[in-house]
Amino acid sequence: MADIPVVPDNGGRLSRQEISDAVGDLGWRYVLGALQTSVRVPSLRRAVEVAACVTEAAGGDADGSLWMDVRADRLVMTLQSLDAAMVTPGEVELARAVSGAVRELGLRLDPEVAGAGPRSVQLVEIAIDAIDIPRVRPFWKAVMGYADEAGASGPEDPLVDPLRHGPAIWFQQMDAPRPQRNRIHFDISVPHDEAPHRIRAALEAGGVLLSDEHAPSFWVLADAEGNEACVTTWQGRD
């Protein structure tokens, strides 16, 4: 394993590059303001056992930073400061602690990029184009049962699932109505080293690349009827 970089503490804020460099060799990936990884297991019982060991290794910080999706074939883990809605040096240290605990169990962390699993770890957002964001945001907050993201409760800020099951929703400002274009699209945030694989698969499945102007931050793709989706990464945003 390569030497793990020492993470500078810049008042609690790290650059995306610093975060990615700090956790990449540990088997985590930085995705949409969070750290994610998975552990393959043979049964639901084993997944629960691994989750218990991970929780013990994370200690008292687990409640404020760690959540897990326990399945019969894998345990998917996400790290993010719930109070700050971002990755802080604390989450990077937790990633190291969790990685060590998983290794001691004879297992390994795997973000499953480039076809290594059914799909890589990822987070999905729904983007809604709107002319009057403050007017439509309350509707989506109510109908989805969503909440304000930590530290972002303004009339144009994103919305999140308080249980962290569903995709986040954000609003994109429109200057004029576009009745002939879809006004909702998906943002699929993937590990930076998964993006080429995902884009290639989408194109081979009949998709079209509409724009790579902002790559590697995001690529705009569309299906055969013009419905759009963006594949996004953390890169190019610092």
PDB file of C-alpha atoms in Angstrom:
ATOM      1  CA  MET A   1       0.000   0.000   0.000  1.00  0.00           C
ATOM      2  CA  ALA A   2       1.231   3.500  -0.806  1.00  0.00           C
ATOM      3  CA  ASP A   3       2.030   5.910   1.982  1.00  0.00           C
ATOM      4  CA  ILE A   4      -1.152   7.582   3.206  1.00  0.00           C
ATOM      5  CA  PRO A   5      -0.870  11.369   2.993  1.00  0.00           C
ATOM      6  CA  VAL A   6      -1.027  13.424   6.147  1.00  0.00           C
ATOM      7  CA  VAL A   7      -4.156  15.541   5.974  1.00  0.00           C
ATOM      8  CA  PRO A   8      -3.664  19.219   6.762  1.00  0.00           C
ATOM      9  CA  ASP A   9      -6.225  20.818   9.045  1.00  0.00           C
ATOM     10  CA  ASN A  10      -7.231  24.034   7.293  1.00  0.00           C
ATOM     11  CA  GLY A  11      -9.722  25.187   9.869  1.00  0.00           C
ATOM     12  CA  GLY A  12     -11.844  22.097   9.300  1.00  0.00           C
ATOM     13  CA  ARG A  13     -11.966  22.489   5.516  1.00  0.00           C
ATOM     14  CA  LEU A  14     -10.110  20.260   3.098  1.00  0.00           C
ATOM     15  CA  SER A  15      -9.853  20.592  -0.649  1.00  0.00           C
ATOM     16  CA  ARG A  16     -11.440  17.865  -2.714  1.00  0.00           C
ATOM     17  CA  GLN A  17      -8.007  16.827  -3.919  1.00  0.00           C
ATOM     18  CA  GLU A  18      -6.716  16.509  -0.344  1.00  0.00           C
ATOM     19  CA  ILE A  19      -9.697  14.368   0.629  1.00  0.00           C
ATOM     20  CA  SER A  20      -9.379  12.086  -2.391  1.00  0.00           C
ATOM     21  CA  ASP A  21      -5.623  11.687  -1.920  1.00  0.00           C
ATOM     22  CA  ALA A  22      -6.046  10.881   1.774  1.00  0.00           C
ATOM     23  CA  VAL A  23      -8.542   8.035   1.357  1.00  0.00           C
ATOM     24  CA  GLY A  24      -8.016   6.609  -2.143  1.00  0.00           C
ATOM     25  CA  ASP A  25      -5.490   3.972  -1.132  1.00  0.00           C
ATOM     26  CA  LEU A  26      -7.716   2.932   1.765  1.00  0.00           C
ATOM     27  CA  GLY A  27     -10.473   1.813  -0.607  1.00  0.00           C
ATOM     28  CA  TRP A  28     -12.742   4.829  -0.153  1.00  0.00           C
ATOM     29  CA  ARG A  29     -13.876   7.270  -2.832  1.00  0.00           C
ATOM     30  CA  TYR A  30     -14.875  10.904  -2.479  1.00  0.00           C
ATOM     31  CA  VAL A  31     -18.338  11.332  -4.019  1.00  0.00           C
ATOM     32  CA  LEU A  32     -20.565  14.416  -3.822  1.00  0.00           C
ATOM     33  CA  GLY A  33     -19.270  15.748  -0.516  1.00  0.00           C
ATOM     34  CA  ALA A  34     -19.044  12.342   1.173  1.00  0.00           C
ATOM     35  CA  LEU A  35     -16.765   9.310   1.438  1.00  0.00           C
ATOM     36  CA  GLN A  36     -18.140   5.966   0.258  1.00  0.00           C
ATOM     37  CA  THR A  37     -17.013   2.377   0.025  1.00  0.00           C
ATOM     38  CA  SER A  38     -18.405  -1.139   0.213  1.00  0.00           C
ATOM     39  CA  VAL A  39     -17.427  -4.482   1.713  1.00  0.00           C
ATOM     40  CA  ARG A  40     -18.542  -7.721   0.106  1.00  0.00           C
ATOM     41  CA  VAL A  41     -19.949 -10.286   2.531  1.00  0.00           C
ATOM     42  CA  PRO A  42     -21.447 -13.781   2.173  1.00  0.00           C
ATOM     43  CA  SER A  43     -24.606 -13.220   4.217  1.00  0.00           C
ATOM     44  CA  LEU A  44     -26.786 -10.692   5.987  1.00  0.00           C
ATOM     45  CA  ARG A  45     -25.580 -12.008   9.339  1.00  0.00           C
ATOM     46  CA  ARG A  46     -21.979 -11.340   8.345  1.00  0.00           C
ATOM     47  CA  ALA A  47     -22.886  -7.867   7.111  1.00  0.00           C
ATOM     48  CA  VAL A  48     -24.411  -7.077  10.508  1.00  0.00           C
ATOM     49  CA  GLU A  49     -21.308  -8.412  12.261  1.00  0.00           C
ATOM     50  CA  VAL A  50     -19.038  -6.253  10.120  1.00  0.00           C
ATOM     51  CA  ALA A  51     -21.267  -3.239  10.739  1.00  0.00           C
ATOM     52  CA  ALA A  52     -20.971  -3.821  14.478  1.00  0.00           C
ATOM     53  CA  CYS A  53     -17.163  -4.004  14.281  1.00  0.00           C
ATOM     54  CA  VAL A  54     -17.050  -0.858  12.150  1.00  0.00           C
ATOM     55  CA  THR A  55     -19.272   0.974  14.632  1.00  0.00           C
ATOM     56  CA  GLU A  56     -16.999  -0.063  17.487  1.00  0.00           C
ATOM     57  CA  ALA A  57     -13.925   1.139  15.600  1.00  0.00           C
ATOM     58  CA  ALA A  58     -15.585   4.469  14.807  1.00  0.00           C
ATOM     59  CA  GLY A  59     -16.375   5.011  18.480  1.00  0.00           C
ATOM     60  CA  GLY A  60     -18.409   7.956  19.674  1.00  0.00           C
ATOM     61  CA  ASP A  61     -17.964   9.812  16.383  1.00  0.00           C
ATOM     62  CA  ALA A  62     -20.010   7.257  14.451  1.00  0.00           C
ATOM     63  CA  ASP A  63     -23.398   8.810  15.210  1.00  0.00           C
ATOM     64  CA  GLY A  64     -22.450  12.147  13.728  1.00  0.00           C
ATOM     65  CA  SER A  65     -20.607  10.959  10.640  1.00  0.00           C
ATOM     66  CA  LEU A  66     -21.284   7.360   9.604  1.00  0.00           C
ATOM     67  CA  TRP A  67     -24.257   5.588   8.064  1.00  0.00           C
ATOM     68  CA  MET A  68     -24.455   2.139   6.534  1.00  0.00           C
ATOM     69  CA  ASP A  69     -26.614   0.186   4.104  1.00  0.00           C
ATOM     70  CA  VAL A  70     -26.626  -3.427   5.268  1.00  0.00           C
ATOM     71  CA  ARG A  71     -27.399  -6.036   2.603  1.00  0.00           C
ATOM     72  CA  ALA A  72     -26.963  -9.794   2.297  1.00  0.00           C
ATOM     73  CA  ASP A  73     -24.113  -9.439  -0.184  1.00  0.00           C
ATOM     74  CA  ARG A  74     -22.430  -6.187   0.863  1.00  0.00           C
ATOM     75  CA  LEU A  75     -22.154  -3.428   3.402  1.00  0.00           C
ATOM     76  CA  VAL A  76     -22.108   0.071   1.884  1.00  0.00           C
ATOM     77  CA  MET A  77     -20.674   2.780   4.122  1.00  0.00           C
ATOM     78  CA  THR A  78     -20.849   6.558   3.867  1.00  0.00           C
ATOM     79  CA  LEU A  79     -18.924   9.117   5.885  1.00  0.00           C
ATOM     80  CA  GLN A  80     -19.879  12.782   6.104  1.00  0.00           C
ATOM     81  CA  SER A  81     -20.210  15.291   8.927  1.00  0.00           C
ATOM     82  CA  LEU A  82     -23.964  15.487   9.440  1.00  0.00           C
ATOM     83  CA  ASP A  83     -23.604  18.858  11.160  1.00  0.00           C
ATOM     84  CA  ALA A  84     -21.501  20.435   8.394  1.00  0.00           C
ATOM     85  CA  ALA A  85     -22.756  18.447   5.373  1.00  0.00           C
ATOM     86  CA  MET A  86     -19.186  17.892   4.188  1.00  0.00           C
ATOM     87  CA  VAL A  87     -16.090  15.785   4.788  1.00  0.00           C
ATOM     88  CA  THR A  88     -13.884  17.184   7.538  1.00  0.00           C
ATOM     89  CA  PRO A  89     -10.540  15.886   8.856  1.00  0.00           C
ATOM     90  CA  GLY A  90     -12.611  13.913  11.373  1.00  0.00           C
ATOM     91  CA  GLU A  91     -14.224  11.827   8.645  1.00  0.00           C
ATOM     92  CA  VAL A  92     -10.845  11.161   7.058  1.00  0.00           C
ATOM     93  CA  GLU A  93      -9.592   9.843  10.387  1.00  0.00           C
ATOM     94  CA  LEU A  94     -12.730   7.725  10.731  1.00  0.00           C
ATOM     95  CA  ALA A  95     -12.094   6.303   7.255  1.00  0.00           C
ATOM     96  CA  ARG A  96      -8.673   5.175   8.444  1.00  0.00           C
ATOM     97  CA  ALA A  97     -10.091   3.613  11.606  1.00  0.00           C
ATOM     98  CA  VAL A  98     -12.824   1.781   9.693  1.00  0.00           C
ATOM     99  CA  SER A  99     -10.351   0.568   7.081  1.00  0.00           C
ATOM    100  CA  GLY A 100      -8.148  -0.906   9.791  1.00  0.00           C
ATOM    101  CA  ALA A 101     -11.082  -2.673  11.435  1.00  0.00           C
ATOM    102  CA  VAL A 102     -12.196  -4.201   8.146  1.00  0.00           C
ATOM    103  CA  ARG A 103      -8.681  -5.434   7.359  1.00  0.00           C
ATOM    104  CA  GLU A 104      -8.498  -7.120  10.771  1.00  0.00           C
ATOM    105  CA  LEU A 105     -11.618  -9.079   9.808  1.00  0.00           C
ATOM    106  CA  GLY A 106      -9.832 -10.389   6.722  1.00  0.00           C
ATOM    107  CA  LEU A 107     -12.047  -8.333   4.415  1.00  0.00           C
ATOM    108  CA  ARG A 108     -11.328  -5.364   2.175  1.00  0.00           C
ATOM    109  CA  LEU A 109     -12.958  -2.119   1.216  1.00  0.00           C
ATOM    110  CA  ASP A 110     -13.867  -1.838  -2.470  1.00  0.00           C
ATOM    111  CA  PRO A 111     -15.591   1.083  -4.227  1.00  0.00           C
ATOM    112  CA  GLU A 112     -16.214  -1.352  -7.120  1.00  0.00           C
ATOM    113  CA  VAL A 113     -15.202   1.003  -9.899  1.00  0.00           C
ATOM    114  CA  ALA A 114     -14.758   0.089 -13.579  1.00  0.00           C
ATOM    115  CA  GLY A 115     -16.967  -2.971 -13.515  1.00  0.00           C
ATOM    116  CA  ALA A 116     -15.557  -4.542 -10.363  1.00  0.00           C
ATOM    117  CA  GLY A 117     -19.092  -5.006  -9.027  1.00  0.00           C
ATOM    118  CA  PRO A 118     -22.721  -4.576 -10.084  1.00  0.00           C
ATOM    119  CA  ARG A 119     -21.959  -0.832 -10.040  1.00  0.00           C
ATOM    120  CA  SER A 120     -19.607   1.502  -8.245  1.00  0.00           C
ATOM    121  CA  VAL A 121     -20.538   3.401  -5.119  1.00  0.00           C
ATOM    122  CA  GLN A 122     -22.459   6.499  -6.154  1.00  0.00           C
ATOM    123  CA  LEU A 123     -24.833   9.234  -5.032  1.00  0.00           C
ATOM    124  CA  VAL A 124     -27.676  10.535  -7.188  1.00  0.00           C
ATOM    125  CA  GLU A 125     -29.187  14.029  -7.351  1.00  0.00           C
ATOM    126  CA  ILE A 126     -32.280  15.269  -9.148  1.00  0.00           C
ATOM    127  CA  ALA A 127     -31.882  18.682 -10.773  1.00  0.00           C
ATOM    128  CA  ILE A 128     -35.025  20.733 -11.397  1.00  0.00           C
ATOM    129  CA  ASP A 129     -34.891  23.693 -13.756  1.00  0.00           C
ATOM    130  CA  ALA A 130     -37.067  26.552 -12.507  1.00  0.00           C
ATOM    131  CA  ILE A 131     -37.671  30.211 -13.231  1.00  0.00           C
ATOM    132  CA  ASP A 132     -38.861  31.023  -9.680  1.00  0.00           C
ATOM    133  CA  ILE A 133     -36.902  28.688  -7.399  1.00  0.00           C
ATOM    134  CA  PRO A 134     -38.192  30.150  -4.085  1.00  0.00           C
ATOM    135  CA  ARG A 135     -41.741  29.503  -5.301  1.00  0.00           C
ATOM    136  CA  VAL A 136     -41.294  25.854  -6.326  1.00  0.00           C
ATOM    137  CA  ARG A 137     -38.826  24.739  -3.633  1.00  0.00           C
ATOM    138  CA  PRO A 138     -41.446  24.548  -0.823  1.00  0.00           C
ATOM    139  CA  PHE A 139     -43.602  22.254  -2.962  1.00  0.00           C
ATOM    140  CA  TRP A 140     -40.786  19.770  -3.536  1.00  0.00           C
ATOM    141  CA  LYS A 141     -39.787  19.937   0.133  1.00  0.00           C
ATOM    142  CA  ALA A 142     -43.344  19.107   1.189  1.00  0.00           C
ATOM    143  CA  VAL A 143     -44.270  16.500  -1.406  1.00  0.00           C
ATOM    144  CA  MET A 144     -41.011  14.575  -0.958  1.00  0.00           C
ATOM    145  CA  GLY A 145     -40.948  14.848   2.838  1.00  0.00           C
ATOM    146  CA  TYR A 146     -37.486  16.365   2.503  1.00  0.00           C
ATOM    147  CA  ALA A 147     -35.519  18.771   4.703  1.00  0.00           C
ATOM    148  CA  ASP A 148     -32.940  21.530   4.415  1.00  0.00           C
ATOM    149  CA  GLU A 149     -29.337  20.417   4.179  1.00  0.00           C
ATOM    150  CA  ALA A 150     -27.238  21.310   7.215  1.00  0.00           C
ATOM    151  CA  GLY A 151     -26.246  24.963   7.003  1.00  0.00           C
ATOM    152  CA  ALA A 152     -28.263  25.542   3.805  1.00  0.00           C
ATOM    153  CA  SER A 153     -31.835  26.626   4.439  1.00  0.00           C
ATOM    154  CA  GLY A 154     -32.083  29.483   1.947  1.00  0.00           C
ATOM    155  CA  PRO A 155     -34.925  29.816  -0.569  1.00  0.00           C
ATOM    156  CA  GLU A 156     -32.772  28.440  -3.401  1.00  0.00           C
ATOM    157  CA  ASP A 157     -30.736  25.835  -1.504  1.00  0.00           C
ATOM    158  CA  PRO A 158     -30.840  22.072  -2.179  1.00  0.00           C
ATOM    159  CA  LEU A 159     -33.115  19.647  -0.355  1.00  0.00           C
ATOM    160  CA  VAL A 160     -32.134  16.299   1.159  1.00  0.00           C
ATOM    161  CA  ASP A 161     -33.856  13.175   2.400  1.00  0.00           C
ATOM    162  CA  PRO A 162     -33.615  13.360   6.218  1.00  0.00           C
ATOM    163  CA  LEU A 163     -33.270   9.567   6.283  1.00  0.00           C
ATOM    164  CA  ARG A 164     -30.661   9.625   3.493  1.00  0.00           C
ATOM    165  CA  HIS A 165     -32.470   7.053   1.381  1.00  0.00           C
ATOM    166  CA  GLY A 166     -33.511   9.174  -1.580  1.00  0.00           C
ATOM    167  CA  PRO A 167     -31.505  11.400  -3.917  1.00  0.00           C
ATOM    168  CA  ALA A 168     -30.865  15.033  -3.076  1.00  0.00           C
ATOM    169  CA  ILE A 169     -32.755  17.674  -5.075  1.00  0.00           C
ATOM    170  CA  TRP A 170     -31.200  20.895  -6.323  1.00  0.00           C
ATOM    171  CA  PHE A 171     -32.575  23.721  -8.424  1.00  0.00           C
ATOM    172  CA  GLN A 172     -31.075  25.179 -11.576  1.00  0.00           C
ATOM    173  CA  GLN A 173     -31.971  28.731 -12.518  1.00  0.00           C
ATOM    174  CA  MET A 174     -33.761  29.213 -15.840  1.00  0.00           C
ATOM    175  CA  ASP A 175     -33.847  32.569 -17.602  1.00  0.00           C
ATOM    176  CA  ALA A 176     -36.866  31.782 -19.771  1.00  0.00           C
ATOM    177  CA  PRO A 177     -39.340  28.903 -20.193  1.00  0.00           C
ATOM    178  CA  ARG A 178     -38.154  25.971 -22.295  1.00  0.00           C
ATOM    179  CA  PRO A 179     -41.339  24.061 -23.107  1.00  0.00           C
ATOM    180  CA  GLN A 180     -39.608  21.771 -25.606  1.00  0.00           C
ATOM    181  CA  ARG A 181     -36.864  20.617 -23.253  1.00  0.00           C
ATOM    182  CA  ASN A 182     -37.054  18.386 -20.195  1.00  0.00           C
ATOM    183  CA  ARG A 183     -36.790  20.377 -16.986  1.00  0.00           C
ATOM    184  CA  ILE A 184     -35.752  17.570 -14.657  1.00  0.00           C
ATOM    185  CA  HIS A 185     -32.538  15.590 -15.073  1.00  0.00           C
ATOM    186  CA  PHE A 186     -30.493  13.228 -12.940  1.00  0.00           C
ATOM    187  CA  ASP A 187     -27.001  13.946 -11.674  1.00  0.00           C
ATOM    188  CA  ILE A 188     -25.134  10.690 -11.042  1.00  0.00           C
ATOM    189  CA  SER A 189     -22.104  11.408  -8.861  1.00  0.00           C
ATOM    190  CA  VAL A 190     -19.539   8.634  -9.205  1.00  0.00           C
ATOM    191  CA  PRO A 191     -15.917   8.100  -8.160  1.00  0.00           C
ATOM    192  CA  HIS A 192     -13.544   9.997 -10.445  1.00  0.00           C
ATOM    193  CA  ASP A 193     -12.060   6.746 -11.716  1.00  0.00           C
ATOM    194  CA  GLU A 194     -15.511   5.304 -12.452  1.00  0.00           C
ATOM    195  CA  ALA A 195     -16.636   8.160 -14.732  1.00  0.00           C
ATOM    196  CA  PRO A 196     -14.948   6.932 -17.970  1.00  0.00           C
ATOM    197  CA  HIS A 197     -16.438   3.463 -17.504  1.00  0.00           C
ATOM    198  CA  ARG A 198     -19.916   4.827 -16.801  1.00  0.00           C
ATOM    199  CA  ILE A 199     -19.875   7.230 -19.747  1.00  0.00           C
ATOM    200  CA  ARG A 200     -18.622   4.553 -22.125  1.00  0.00           C
ATOM    201  CA  ALA A 201     -21.380   2.185 -20.994  1.00  0.00           C
ATOM    202  CA  ALA A 202     -24.020   4.889 -21.486  1.00  0.00           C
ATOM    203  CA  LEU A 203     -22.805   5.665 -24.999  1.00  0.00           C
ATOM    204  CA  GLU A 204     -22.673   1.988 -25.946  1.00  0.00           C
ATOM    205  CA  ALA A 205     -26.263   1.706 -24.723  1.00  0.00           C
ATOM    206  CA  GLY A 206     -27.431   4.246 -27.285  1.00  0.00           C
ATOM    207  CA  GLY A 207     -26.750   7.453 -25.394  1.00  0.00           C
ATOM    208  CA  VAL A 208     -25.318  10.649 -26.831  1.00  0.00           C
ATOM    209  CA  LEU A 209     -22.642  12.894 -25.366  1.00  0.00           C
ATOM    210  CA  LEU A 210     -24.078  16.408 -25.488  1.00  0.00           C
ATOM    211  CA  SER A 211     -21.191  18.223 -23.804  1.00  0.00           C
ATOM    212  CA  ASP A 212     -17.852  17.587 -22.133  1.00  0.00           C
ATOM    213  CA  GLU A 213     -17.091  21.292 -21.818  1.00  0.00           C
ATOM    214  CA  HIS A 214     -16.988  21.093 -18.032  1.00  0.00           C
ATOM    215  CA  ALA A 215     -15.262  17.703 -17.732  1.00  0.00           C
ATOM    216  CA  PRO A 216     -14.042  16.265 -15.428  1.00  0.00           C
ATOM    217  CA  SER A 217     -16.580  18.081 -13.214  1.00  0.00           C
ATOM    218  CA  PHE A 218     -19.448  16.760 -15.299  1.00  0.00           C
ATOM    219  CA  TRP A 219     -20.433  15.387 -18.691  1.00  0.00           C
ATOM    220  CA  VAL A 220     -23.916  15.957 -20.143  1.00  0.00           C
ATOM    221  CA  LEU A 221     -25.443  12.899 -21.817  1.00  0.00           C
ATOM    222  CA  ALA A 222     -28.861  12.155 -23.231  1.00  0.00           C
ATOM    223  CA  ASP A 223     -30.899   9.145 -24.229  1.00  0.00           C
ATOM    224  CA  ALA A 224     -32.178   8.585 -27.761  1.00  0.00           C
ATOM    225  CA  GLU A 225     -35.113  10.956 -27.139  1.00  0.00           C
ATOM    226  CA  GLY A 226     -33.039  13.757 -25.636  1.00  0.00           C
ATOM    227  CA  ASN A 227     -33.725  13.168 -21.930  1.00  0.00           C
ATOM    228  CA  GLU A 228     -30.610  14.325 -20.109  1.00  0.00           C
ATOM    229  CA  ALA A 229     -28.394  13.000 -17.336  1.00  0.00           C
ATOM    230  CA  CYS A 230     -25.089  14.289 -16.020  1.00  0.00           C
ATOM    231  CA  VAL A 231     -22.221  12.069 -14.863  1.00  0.00           C
ATOM    232  CA  THR A 232     -20.374  14.104 -12.264  1.00  0.00           C
ATOM    233  CA  THR A 233     -17.187  13.826 -10.171  1.00  0.00           C
ATOM    234  CA  TRP A 234     -15.431  15.940  -7.555  1.00  0.00           C
ATOM    235  CA  GLN A 235     -12.609  16.841  -9.929  1.00  0.00           C
ATOM    236  CA  GLY A 236     -12.236  20.331 -11.354  1.00  0.00           C
ATOM    237  CA  ARG A 237     -14.286  21.971  -8.610  1.00  0.00           C
ATOM    238  CA  ASP A 238     -11.677  23.298  -6.174  1.00  0.00           C
TER     239      ASP A 238
END
